[in-house]
PDB file of C-alpha atoms in Angstrom:
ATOM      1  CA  UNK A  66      -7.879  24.905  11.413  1.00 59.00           C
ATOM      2  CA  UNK A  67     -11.143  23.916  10.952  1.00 65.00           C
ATOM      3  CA  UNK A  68     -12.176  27.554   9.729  1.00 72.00           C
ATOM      4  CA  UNK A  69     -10.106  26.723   7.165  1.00 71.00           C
ATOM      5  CA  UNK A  70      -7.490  29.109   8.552  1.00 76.00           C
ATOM      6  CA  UNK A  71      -3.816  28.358   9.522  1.00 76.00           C
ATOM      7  CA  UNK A  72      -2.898  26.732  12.596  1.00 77.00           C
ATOM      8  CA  UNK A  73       0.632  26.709  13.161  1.00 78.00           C
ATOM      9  CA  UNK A  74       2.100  23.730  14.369  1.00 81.00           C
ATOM     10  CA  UNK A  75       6.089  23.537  15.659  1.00 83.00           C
ATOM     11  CA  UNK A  76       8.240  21.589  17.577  1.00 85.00           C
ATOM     12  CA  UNK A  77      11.794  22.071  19.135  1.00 88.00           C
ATOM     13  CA  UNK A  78      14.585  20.283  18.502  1.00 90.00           C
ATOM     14  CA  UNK A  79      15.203  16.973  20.790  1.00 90.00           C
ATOM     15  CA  UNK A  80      13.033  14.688  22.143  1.00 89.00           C
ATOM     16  CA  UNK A  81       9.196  14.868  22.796  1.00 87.00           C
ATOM     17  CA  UNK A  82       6.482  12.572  24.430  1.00 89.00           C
ATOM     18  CA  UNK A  83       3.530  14.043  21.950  1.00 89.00           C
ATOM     19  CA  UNK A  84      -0.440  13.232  23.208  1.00 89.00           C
ATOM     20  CA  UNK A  85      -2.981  12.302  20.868  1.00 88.00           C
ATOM     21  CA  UNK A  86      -3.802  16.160  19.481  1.00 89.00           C
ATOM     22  CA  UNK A  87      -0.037  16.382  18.636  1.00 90.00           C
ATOM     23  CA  UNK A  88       0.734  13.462  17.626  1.00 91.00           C
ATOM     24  CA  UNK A  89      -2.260  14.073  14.573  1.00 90.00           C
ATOM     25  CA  UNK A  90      -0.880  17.488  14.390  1.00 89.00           C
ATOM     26  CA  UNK A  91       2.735  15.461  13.733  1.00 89.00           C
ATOM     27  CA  UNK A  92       1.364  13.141  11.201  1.00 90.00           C
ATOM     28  CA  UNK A  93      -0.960  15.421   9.105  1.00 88.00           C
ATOM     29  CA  UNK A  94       1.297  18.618   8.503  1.00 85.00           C
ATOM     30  CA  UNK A  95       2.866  18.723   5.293  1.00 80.00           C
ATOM     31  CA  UNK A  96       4.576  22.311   5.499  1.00 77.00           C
ATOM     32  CA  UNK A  97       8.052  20.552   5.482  1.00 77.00           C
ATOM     33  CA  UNK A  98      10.351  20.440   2.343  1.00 74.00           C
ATOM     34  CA  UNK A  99       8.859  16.977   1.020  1.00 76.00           C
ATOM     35  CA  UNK A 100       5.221  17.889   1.515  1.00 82.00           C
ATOM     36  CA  UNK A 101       2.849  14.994   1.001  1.00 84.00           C
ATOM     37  CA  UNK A 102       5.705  12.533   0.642  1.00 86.00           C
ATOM     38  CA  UNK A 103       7.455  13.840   4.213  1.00 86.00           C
ATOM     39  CA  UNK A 104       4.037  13.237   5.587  1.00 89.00           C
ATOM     40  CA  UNK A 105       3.983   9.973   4.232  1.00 89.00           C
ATOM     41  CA  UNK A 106       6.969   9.099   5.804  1.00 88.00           C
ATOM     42  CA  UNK A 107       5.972  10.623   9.075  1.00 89.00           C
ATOM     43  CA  UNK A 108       2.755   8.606   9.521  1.00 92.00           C
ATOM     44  CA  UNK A 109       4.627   5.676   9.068  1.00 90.00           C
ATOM     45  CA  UNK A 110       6.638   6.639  11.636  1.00 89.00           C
ATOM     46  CA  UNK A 111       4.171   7.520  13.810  1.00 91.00           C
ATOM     47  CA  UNK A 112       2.063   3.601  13.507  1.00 90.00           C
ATOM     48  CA  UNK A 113       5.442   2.271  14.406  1.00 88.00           C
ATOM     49  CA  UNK A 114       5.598   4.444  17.836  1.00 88.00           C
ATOM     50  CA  UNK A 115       2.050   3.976  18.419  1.00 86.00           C
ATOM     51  CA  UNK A 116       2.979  -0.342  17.991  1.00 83.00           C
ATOM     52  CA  UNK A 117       5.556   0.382  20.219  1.00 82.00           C
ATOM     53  CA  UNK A 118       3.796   1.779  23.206  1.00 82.00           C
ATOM     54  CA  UNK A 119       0.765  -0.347  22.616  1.00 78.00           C
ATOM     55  CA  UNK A 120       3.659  -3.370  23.284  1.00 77.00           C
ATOM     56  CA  UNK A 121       4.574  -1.934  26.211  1.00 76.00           C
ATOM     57  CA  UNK A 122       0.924  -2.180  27.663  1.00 69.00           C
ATOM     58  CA  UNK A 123       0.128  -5.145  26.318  1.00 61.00           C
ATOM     59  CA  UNK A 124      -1.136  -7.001  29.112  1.00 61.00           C
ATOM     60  CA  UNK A 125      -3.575  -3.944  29.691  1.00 70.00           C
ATOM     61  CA  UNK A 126      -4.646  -3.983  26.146  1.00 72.00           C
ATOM     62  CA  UNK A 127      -5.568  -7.264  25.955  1.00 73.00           C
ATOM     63  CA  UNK A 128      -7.553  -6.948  28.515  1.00 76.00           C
ATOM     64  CA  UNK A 129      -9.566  -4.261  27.356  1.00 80.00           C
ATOM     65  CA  UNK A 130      -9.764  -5.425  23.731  1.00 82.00           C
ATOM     66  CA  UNK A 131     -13.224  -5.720  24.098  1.00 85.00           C
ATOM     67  CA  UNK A 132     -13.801  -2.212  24.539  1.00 86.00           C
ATOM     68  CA  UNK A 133     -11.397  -0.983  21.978  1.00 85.00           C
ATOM     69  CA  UNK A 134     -13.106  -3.417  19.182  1.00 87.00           C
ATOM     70  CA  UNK A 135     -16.579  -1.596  20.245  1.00 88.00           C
ATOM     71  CA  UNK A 136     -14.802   2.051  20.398  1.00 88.00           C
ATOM     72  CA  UNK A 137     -13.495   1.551  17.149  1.00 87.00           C
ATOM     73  CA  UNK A 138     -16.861   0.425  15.213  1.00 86.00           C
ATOM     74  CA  UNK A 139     -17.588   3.972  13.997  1.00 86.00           C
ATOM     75  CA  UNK A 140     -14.170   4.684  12.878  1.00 89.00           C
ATOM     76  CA  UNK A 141     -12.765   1.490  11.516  1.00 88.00           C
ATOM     77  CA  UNK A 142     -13.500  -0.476   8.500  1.00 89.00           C
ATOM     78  CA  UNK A 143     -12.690  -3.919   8.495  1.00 88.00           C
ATOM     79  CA  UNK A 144     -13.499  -7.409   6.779  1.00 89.00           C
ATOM     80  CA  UNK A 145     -11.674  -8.979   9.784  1.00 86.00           C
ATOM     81  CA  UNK A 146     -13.536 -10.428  12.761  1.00 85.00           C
ATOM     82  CA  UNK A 147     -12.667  -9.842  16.319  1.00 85.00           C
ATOM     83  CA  UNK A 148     -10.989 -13.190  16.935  1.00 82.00           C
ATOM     84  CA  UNK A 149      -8.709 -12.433  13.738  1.00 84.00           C
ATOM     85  CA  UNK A 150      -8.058  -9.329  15.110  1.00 84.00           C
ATOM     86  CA  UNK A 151      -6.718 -11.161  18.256  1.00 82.00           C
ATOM     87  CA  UNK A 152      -5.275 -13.681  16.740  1.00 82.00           C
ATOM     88  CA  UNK A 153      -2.847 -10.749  14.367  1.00 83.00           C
ATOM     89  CA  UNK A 154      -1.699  -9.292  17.562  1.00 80.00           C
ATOM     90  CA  UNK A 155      -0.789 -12.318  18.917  1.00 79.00           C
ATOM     91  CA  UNK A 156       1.098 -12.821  16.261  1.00 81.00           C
ATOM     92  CA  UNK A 157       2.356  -8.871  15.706  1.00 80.00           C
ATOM     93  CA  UNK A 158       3.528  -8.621  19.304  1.00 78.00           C
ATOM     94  CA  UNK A 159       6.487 -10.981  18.541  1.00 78.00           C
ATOM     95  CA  UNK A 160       7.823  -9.108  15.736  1.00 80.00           C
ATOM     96  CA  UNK A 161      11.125  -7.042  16.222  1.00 77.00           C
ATOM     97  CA  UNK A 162      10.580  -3.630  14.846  1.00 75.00           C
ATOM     98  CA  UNK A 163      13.730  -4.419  13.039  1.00 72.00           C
ATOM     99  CA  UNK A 164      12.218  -6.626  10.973  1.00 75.00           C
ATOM    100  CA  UNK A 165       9.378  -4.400   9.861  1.00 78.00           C
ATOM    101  CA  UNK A 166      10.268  -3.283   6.608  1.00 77.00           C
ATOM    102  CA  UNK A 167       8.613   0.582   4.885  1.00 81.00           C
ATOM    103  CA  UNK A 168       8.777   2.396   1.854  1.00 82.00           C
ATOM    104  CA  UNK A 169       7.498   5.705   0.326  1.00 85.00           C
ATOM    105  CA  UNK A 170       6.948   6.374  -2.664  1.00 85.00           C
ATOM    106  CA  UNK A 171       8.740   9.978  -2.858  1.00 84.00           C
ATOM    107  CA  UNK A 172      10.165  12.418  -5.502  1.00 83.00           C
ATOM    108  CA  UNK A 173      12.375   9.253  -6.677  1.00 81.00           C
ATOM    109  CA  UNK A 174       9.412   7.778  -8.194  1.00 85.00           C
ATOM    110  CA  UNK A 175       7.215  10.261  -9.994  1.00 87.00           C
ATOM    111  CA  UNK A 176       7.803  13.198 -12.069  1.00 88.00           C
ATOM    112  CA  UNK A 177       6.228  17.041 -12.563  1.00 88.00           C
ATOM    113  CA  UNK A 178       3.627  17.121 -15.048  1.00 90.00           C
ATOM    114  CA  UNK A 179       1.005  19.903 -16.160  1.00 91.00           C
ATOM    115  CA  UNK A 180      -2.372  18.392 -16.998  1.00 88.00           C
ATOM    116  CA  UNK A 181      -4.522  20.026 -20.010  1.00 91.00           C
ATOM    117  CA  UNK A 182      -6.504  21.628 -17.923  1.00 92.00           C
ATOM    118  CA  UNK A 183      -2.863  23.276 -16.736  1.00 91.00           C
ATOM    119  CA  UNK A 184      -2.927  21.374 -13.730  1.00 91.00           C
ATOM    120  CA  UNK A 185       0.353  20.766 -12.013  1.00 90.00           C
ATOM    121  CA  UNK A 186       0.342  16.869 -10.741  1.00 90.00           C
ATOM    122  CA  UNK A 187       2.728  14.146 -10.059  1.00 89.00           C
ATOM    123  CA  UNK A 188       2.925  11.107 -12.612  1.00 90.00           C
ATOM    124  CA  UNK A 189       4.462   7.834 -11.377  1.00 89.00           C
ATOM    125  CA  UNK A 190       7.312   6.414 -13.001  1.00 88.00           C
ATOM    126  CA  UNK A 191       5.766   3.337 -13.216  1.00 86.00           C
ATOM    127  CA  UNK A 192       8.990   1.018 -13.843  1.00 81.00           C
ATOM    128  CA  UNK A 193      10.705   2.440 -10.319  1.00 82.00           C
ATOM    129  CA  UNK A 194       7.512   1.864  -8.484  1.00 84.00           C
ATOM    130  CA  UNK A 195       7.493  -1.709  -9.817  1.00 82.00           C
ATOM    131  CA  UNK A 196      11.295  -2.009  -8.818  1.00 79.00           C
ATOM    132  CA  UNK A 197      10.225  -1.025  -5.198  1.00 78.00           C
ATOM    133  CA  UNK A 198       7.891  -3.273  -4.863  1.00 79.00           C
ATOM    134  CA  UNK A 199       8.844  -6.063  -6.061  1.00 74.00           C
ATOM    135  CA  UNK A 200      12.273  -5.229  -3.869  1.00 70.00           C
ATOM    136  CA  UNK A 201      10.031  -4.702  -0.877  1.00 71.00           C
ATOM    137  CA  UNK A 202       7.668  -7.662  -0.606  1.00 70.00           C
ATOM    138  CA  UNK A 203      10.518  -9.729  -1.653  1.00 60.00           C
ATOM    139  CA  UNK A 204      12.813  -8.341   1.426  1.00 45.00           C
ATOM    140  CA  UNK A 205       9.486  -8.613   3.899  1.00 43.00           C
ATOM    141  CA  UNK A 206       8.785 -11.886   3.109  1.00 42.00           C
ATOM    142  CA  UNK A 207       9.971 -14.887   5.653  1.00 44.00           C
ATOM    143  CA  UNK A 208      13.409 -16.374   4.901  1.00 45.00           C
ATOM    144  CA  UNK A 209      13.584 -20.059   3.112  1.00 45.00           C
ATOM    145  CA  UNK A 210      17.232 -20.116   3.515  1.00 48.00           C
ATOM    146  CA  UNK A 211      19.509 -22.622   5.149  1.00 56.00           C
ATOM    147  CA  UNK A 212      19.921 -19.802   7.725  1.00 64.00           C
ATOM    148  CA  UNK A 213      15.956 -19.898   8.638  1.00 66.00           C
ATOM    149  CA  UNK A 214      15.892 -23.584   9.155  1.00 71.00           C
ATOM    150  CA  UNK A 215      19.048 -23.487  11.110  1.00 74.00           C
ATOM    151  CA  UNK A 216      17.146 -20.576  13.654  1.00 77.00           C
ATOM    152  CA  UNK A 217      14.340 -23.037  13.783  1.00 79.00           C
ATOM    153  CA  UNK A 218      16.063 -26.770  14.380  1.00 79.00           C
ATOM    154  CA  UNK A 219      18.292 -24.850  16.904  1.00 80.00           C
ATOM    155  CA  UNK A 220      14.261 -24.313  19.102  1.00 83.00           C
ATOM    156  CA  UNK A 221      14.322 -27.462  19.271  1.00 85.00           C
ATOM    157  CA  UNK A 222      10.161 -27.102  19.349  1.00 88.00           C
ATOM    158  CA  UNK A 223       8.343 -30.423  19.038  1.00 90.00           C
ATOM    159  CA  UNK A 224       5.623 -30.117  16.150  1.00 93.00           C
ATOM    160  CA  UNK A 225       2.038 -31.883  16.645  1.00 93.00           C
ATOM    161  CA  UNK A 226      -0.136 -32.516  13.714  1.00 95.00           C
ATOM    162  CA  UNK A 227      -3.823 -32.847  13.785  1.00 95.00           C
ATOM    163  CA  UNK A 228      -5.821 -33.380  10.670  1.00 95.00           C
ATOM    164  CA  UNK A 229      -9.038 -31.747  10.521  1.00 94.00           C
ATOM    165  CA  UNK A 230      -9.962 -33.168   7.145  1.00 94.00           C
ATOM    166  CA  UNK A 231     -12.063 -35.734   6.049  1.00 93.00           C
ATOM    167  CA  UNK A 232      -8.616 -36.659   3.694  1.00 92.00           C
ATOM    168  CA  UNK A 233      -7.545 -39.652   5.494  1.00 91.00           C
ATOM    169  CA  UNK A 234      -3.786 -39.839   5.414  1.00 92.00           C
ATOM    170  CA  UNK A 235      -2.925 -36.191   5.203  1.00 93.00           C
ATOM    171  CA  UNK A 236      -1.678 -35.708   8.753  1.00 94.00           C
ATOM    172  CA  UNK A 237       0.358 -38.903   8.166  1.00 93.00           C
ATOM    173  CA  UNK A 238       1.749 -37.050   4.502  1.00 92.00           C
ATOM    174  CA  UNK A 239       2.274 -33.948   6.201  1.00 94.00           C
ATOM    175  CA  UNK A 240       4.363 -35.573   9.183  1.00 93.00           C
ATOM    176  CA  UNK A 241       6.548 -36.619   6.450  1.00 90.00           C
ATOM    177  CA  UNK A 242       6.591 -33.452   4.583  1.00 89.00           C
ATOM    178  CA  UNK A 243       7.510 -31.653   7.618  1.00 90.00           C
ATOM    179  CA  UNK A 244      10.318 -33.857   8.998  1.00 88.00           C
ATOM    180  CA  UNK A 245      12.123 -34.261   5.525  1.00 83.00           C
ATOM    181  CA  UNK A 246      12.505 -30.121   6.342  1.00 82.00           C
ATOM    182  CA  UNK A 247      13.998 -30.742   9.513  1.00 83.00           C
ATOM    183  CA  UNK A 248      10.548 -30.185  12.034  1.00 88.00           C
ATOM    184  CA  UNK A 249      11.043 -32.632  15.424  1.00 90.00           C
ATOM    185  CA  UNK A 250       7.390 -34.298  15.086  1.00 92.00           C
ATOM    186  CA  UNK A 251       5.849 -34.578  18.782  1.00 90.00           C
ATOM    187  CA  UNK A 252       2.758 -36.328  17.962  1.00 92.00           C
ATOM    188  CA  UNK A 253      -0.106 -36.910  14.961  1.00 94.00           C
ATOM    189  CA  UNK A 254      -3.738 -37.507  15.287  1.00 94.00           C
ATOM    190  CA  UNK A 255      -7.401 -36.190  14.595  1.00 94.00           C
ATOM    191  CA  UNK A 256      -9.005 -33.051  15.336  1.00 93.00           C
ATOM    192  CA  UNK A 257     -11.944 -32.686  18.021  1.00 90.00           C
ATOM    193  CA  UNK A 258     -13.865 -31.093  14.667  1.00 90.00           C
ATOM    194  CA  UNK A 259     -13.193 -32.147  11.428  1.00 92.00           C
ATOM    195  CA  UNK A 260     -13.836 -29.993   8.392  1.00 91.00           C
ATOM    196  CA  UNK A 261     -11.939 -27.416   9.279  1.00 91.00           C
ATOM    197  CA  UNK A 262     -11.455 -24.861   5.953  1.00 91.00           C
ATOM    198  CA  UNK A 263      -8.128 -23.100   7.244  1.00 91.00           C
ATOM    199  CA  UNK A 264      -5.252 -24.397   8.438  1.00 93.00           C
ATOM    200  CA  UNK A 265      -4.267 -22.872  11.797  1.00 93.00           C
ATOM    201  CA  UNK A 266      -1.399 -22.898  14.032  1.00 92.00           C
ATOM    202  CA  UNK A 267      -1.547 -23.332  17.968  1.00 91.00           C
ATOM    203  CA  UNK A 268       1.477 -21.512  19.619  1.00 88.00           C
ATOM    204  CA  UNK A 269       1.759 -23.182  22.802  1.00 86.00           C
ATOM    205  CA  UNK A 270       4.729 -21.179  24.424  1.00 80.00           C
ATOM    206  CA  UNK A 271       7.364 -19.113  22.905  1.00 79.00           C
ATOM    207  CA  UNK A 272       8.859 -20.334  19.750  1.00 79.00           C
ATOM    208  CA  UNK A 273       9.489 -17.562  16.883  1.00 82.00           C
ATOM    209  CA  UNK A 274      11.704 -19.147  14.701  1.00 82.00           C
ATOM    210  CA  UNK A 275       9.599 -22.273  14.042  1.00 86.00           C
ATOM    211  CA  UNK A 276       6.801 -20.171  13.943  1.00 86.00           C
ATOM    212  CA  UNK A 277       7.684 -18.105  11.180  1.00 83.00           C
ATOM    213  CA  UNK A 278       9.346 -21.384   9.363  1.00 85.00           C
ATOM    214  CA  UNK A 279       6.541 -23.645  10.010  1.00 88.00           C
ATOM    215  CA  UNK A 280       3.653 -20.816   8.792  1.00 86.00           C
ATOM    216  CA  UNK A 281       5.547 -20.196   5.720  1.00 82.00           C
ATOM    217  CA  UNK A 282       6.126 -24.005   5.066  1.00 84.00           C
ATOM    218  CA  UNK A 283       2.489 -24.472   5.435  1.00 89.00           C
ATOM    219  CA  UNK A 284       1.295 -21.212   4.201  1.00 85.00           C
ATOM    220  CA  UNK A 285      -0.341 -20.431   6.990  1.00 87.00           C
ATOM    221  CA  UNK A 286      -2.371 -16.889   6.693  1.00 80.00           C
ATOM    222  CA  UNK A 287      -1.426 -14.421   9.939  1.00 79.00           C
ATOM    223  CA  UNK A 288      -4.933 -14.445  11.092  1.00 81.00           C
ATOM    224  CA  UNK A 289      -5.179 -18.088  11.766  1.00 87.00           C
ATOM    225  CA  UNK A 290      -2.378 -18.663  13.904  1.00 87.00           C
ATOM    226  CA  UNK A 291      -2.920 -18.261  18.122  1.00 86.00           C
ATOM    227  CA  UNK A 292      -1.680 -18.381  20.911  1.00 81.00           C
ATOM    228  CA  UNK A 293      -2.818 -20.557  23.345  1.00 80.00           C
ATOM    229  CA  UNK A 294      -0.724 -21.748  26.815  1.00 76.00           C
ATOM    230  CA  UNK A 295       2.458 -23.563  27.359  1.00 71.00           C
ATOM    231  CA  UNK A 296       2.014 -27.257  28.141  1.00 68.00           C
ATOM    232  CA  UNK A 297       4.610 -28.611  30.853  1.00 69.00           C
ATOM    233  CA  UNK A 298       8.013 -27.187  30.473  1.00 70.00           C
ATOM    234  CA  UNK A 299       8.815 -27.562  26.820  1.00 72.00           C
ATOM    235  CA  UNK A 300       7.124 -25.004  24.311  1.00 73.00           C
ATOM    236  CA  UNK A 301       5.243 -27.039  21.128  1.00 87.00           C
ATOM    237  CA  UNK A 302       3.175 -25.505  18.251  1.00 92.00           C
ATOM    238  CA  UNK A 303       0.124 -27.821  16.978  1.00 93.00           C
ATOM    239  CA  UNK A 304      -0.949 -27.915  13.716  1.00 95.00           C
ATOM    240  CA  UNK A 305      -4.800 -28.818  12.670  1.00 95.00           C
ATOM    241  CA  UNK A 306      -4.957 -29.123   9.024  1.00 95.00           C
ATOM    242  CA  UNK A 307      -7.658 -27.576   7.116  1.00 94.00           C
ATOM    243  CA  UNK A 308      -8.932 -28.276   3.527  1.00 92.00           C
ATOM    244  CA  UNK A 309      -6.235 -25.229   2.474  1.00 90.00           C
ATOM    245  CA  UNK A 310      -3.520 -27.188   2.640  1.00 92.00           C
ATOM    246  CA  UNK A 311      -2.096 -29.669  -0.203  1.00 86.00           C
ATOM    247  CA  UNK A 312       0.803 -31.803  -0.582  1.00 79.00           C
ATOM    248  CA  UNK A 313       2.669 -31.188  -4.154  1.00 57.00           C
ATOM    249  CA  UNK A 314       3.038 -33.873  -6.049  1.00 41.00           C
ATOM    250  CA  UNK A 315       6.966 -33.975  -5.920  1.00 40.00           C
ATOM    251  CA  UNK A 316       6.686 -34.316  -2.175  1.00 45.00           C
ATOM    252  CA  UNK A 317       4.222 -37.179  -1.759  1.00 43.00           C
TER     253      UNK A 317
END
């Protein structure tokens, strides 16, 4: 407790809706068998609940984003602005909590050691750490199989490309690009504002397989992809190029 005393924390067997003060409580204590690494595992779990019931209000949230951004000033340290902010939870609010992936790094991955000042501590065994992550971002990242570009032709989602570069012909070379992997092209043209630095993606509708196809294709970064509203009854995603994005040379 904050006298630096002991304050005992339990909870029953089955199923419990836990408030803010207990759901800390939940996340903090490490007097289980695992200790840190239990806790560990436990906050994880707790971020995904807390996604989940934020998902369930989202129309409320959004709303009040504005508020929450200025509530969490004093707390929150970030190098993202408020309309990448928006623009992530756009994009996080269509992503099955199946396809999340976690790890923690547990008792599997370090070993007992006593320091010389006879300190006991944890080292890492560096080569399984390596093995987990390179096993981890490998599993988390999007799909380029035949599989993913069968999800996305069967959208059917018509693609629009809009170059915001001062390169003329890229729009034209990425039409091609994009159509040689399957993408149904809806239109091509200039941007309102050219000299545009990042790439971005306009999700006009609902359309999750292309989405996650098209921003890997085009390496799109989370933050600059948005949603904006469905035009007439078909969804579409428009592309405006930025000066990110390069053809290879085996593709030109």
């Amino acid at each position: 407790d904050r006298c630096y005393g002991v304050d005992p924390f339990e909870i029953s067997e089955g199923q419990h809706h836990l408030d803010g003060n207990l759901a800390l409580k939940y996340a903090r204590t490490r007097a289980t068998f695992g200790s840190d690494f239990d806790r560990a595992a436990r906050q994880q779990t707790v971020l995904i609940a807390a996604l989940d019931k934020a998902l369930d209000q989202n129309i409320s949230l959004f709303a009040r984003a504005p508020q929450l951004w200025n509530a969490f000033q004093d707390t929150v340290t970030t190098s993202m602005s408020y309309q990448d902010v928006i623009g992530l939870a756009l994009l996080v609010k269509d992503i099955p909590v199946e396809n999340i992936y976690r790890a923690v790094i547990d008792y599997n991955y370090v070993e007992d050691y006593t320091a010389p000042d006879q300190a006991r501590v944890l080292v890492p065994i560096r080569e399984r750490i390596r093995d987990l992550r390179d096993q981890f971002f490998s599993n988390a990242l999007p799909s380029t199989s035949s599989e993913a570009a069968e999800m996305m032709i069967a959208e059917n989602i018509g693609i629009e490309v809009l170059n915001g570069t001062f390169v003329d012909g890229l729009a034209g070379d990425t039409v091609d690009y994009l159509k040689r992997r399957g993408f149904i092209i809806a239109g091509i043209g200039d941007a309102e504002e050219k000299g545009q630095l990042n790439t971005q993606l306009i999700v006009l509708g609902d359309a999750p397989a292309t989405l996650d196809f098209l921003a890997q294709i085009l390496e799109v970064d989370p933050t600059h992809i948005f949603q904006g509203d469905q035009v007439g009854d078909k969804p579409q995603i428009r592309v405006i190029l930025g000066a990110d994005w390069t053809i290879s040379a085996p593709d030109q």
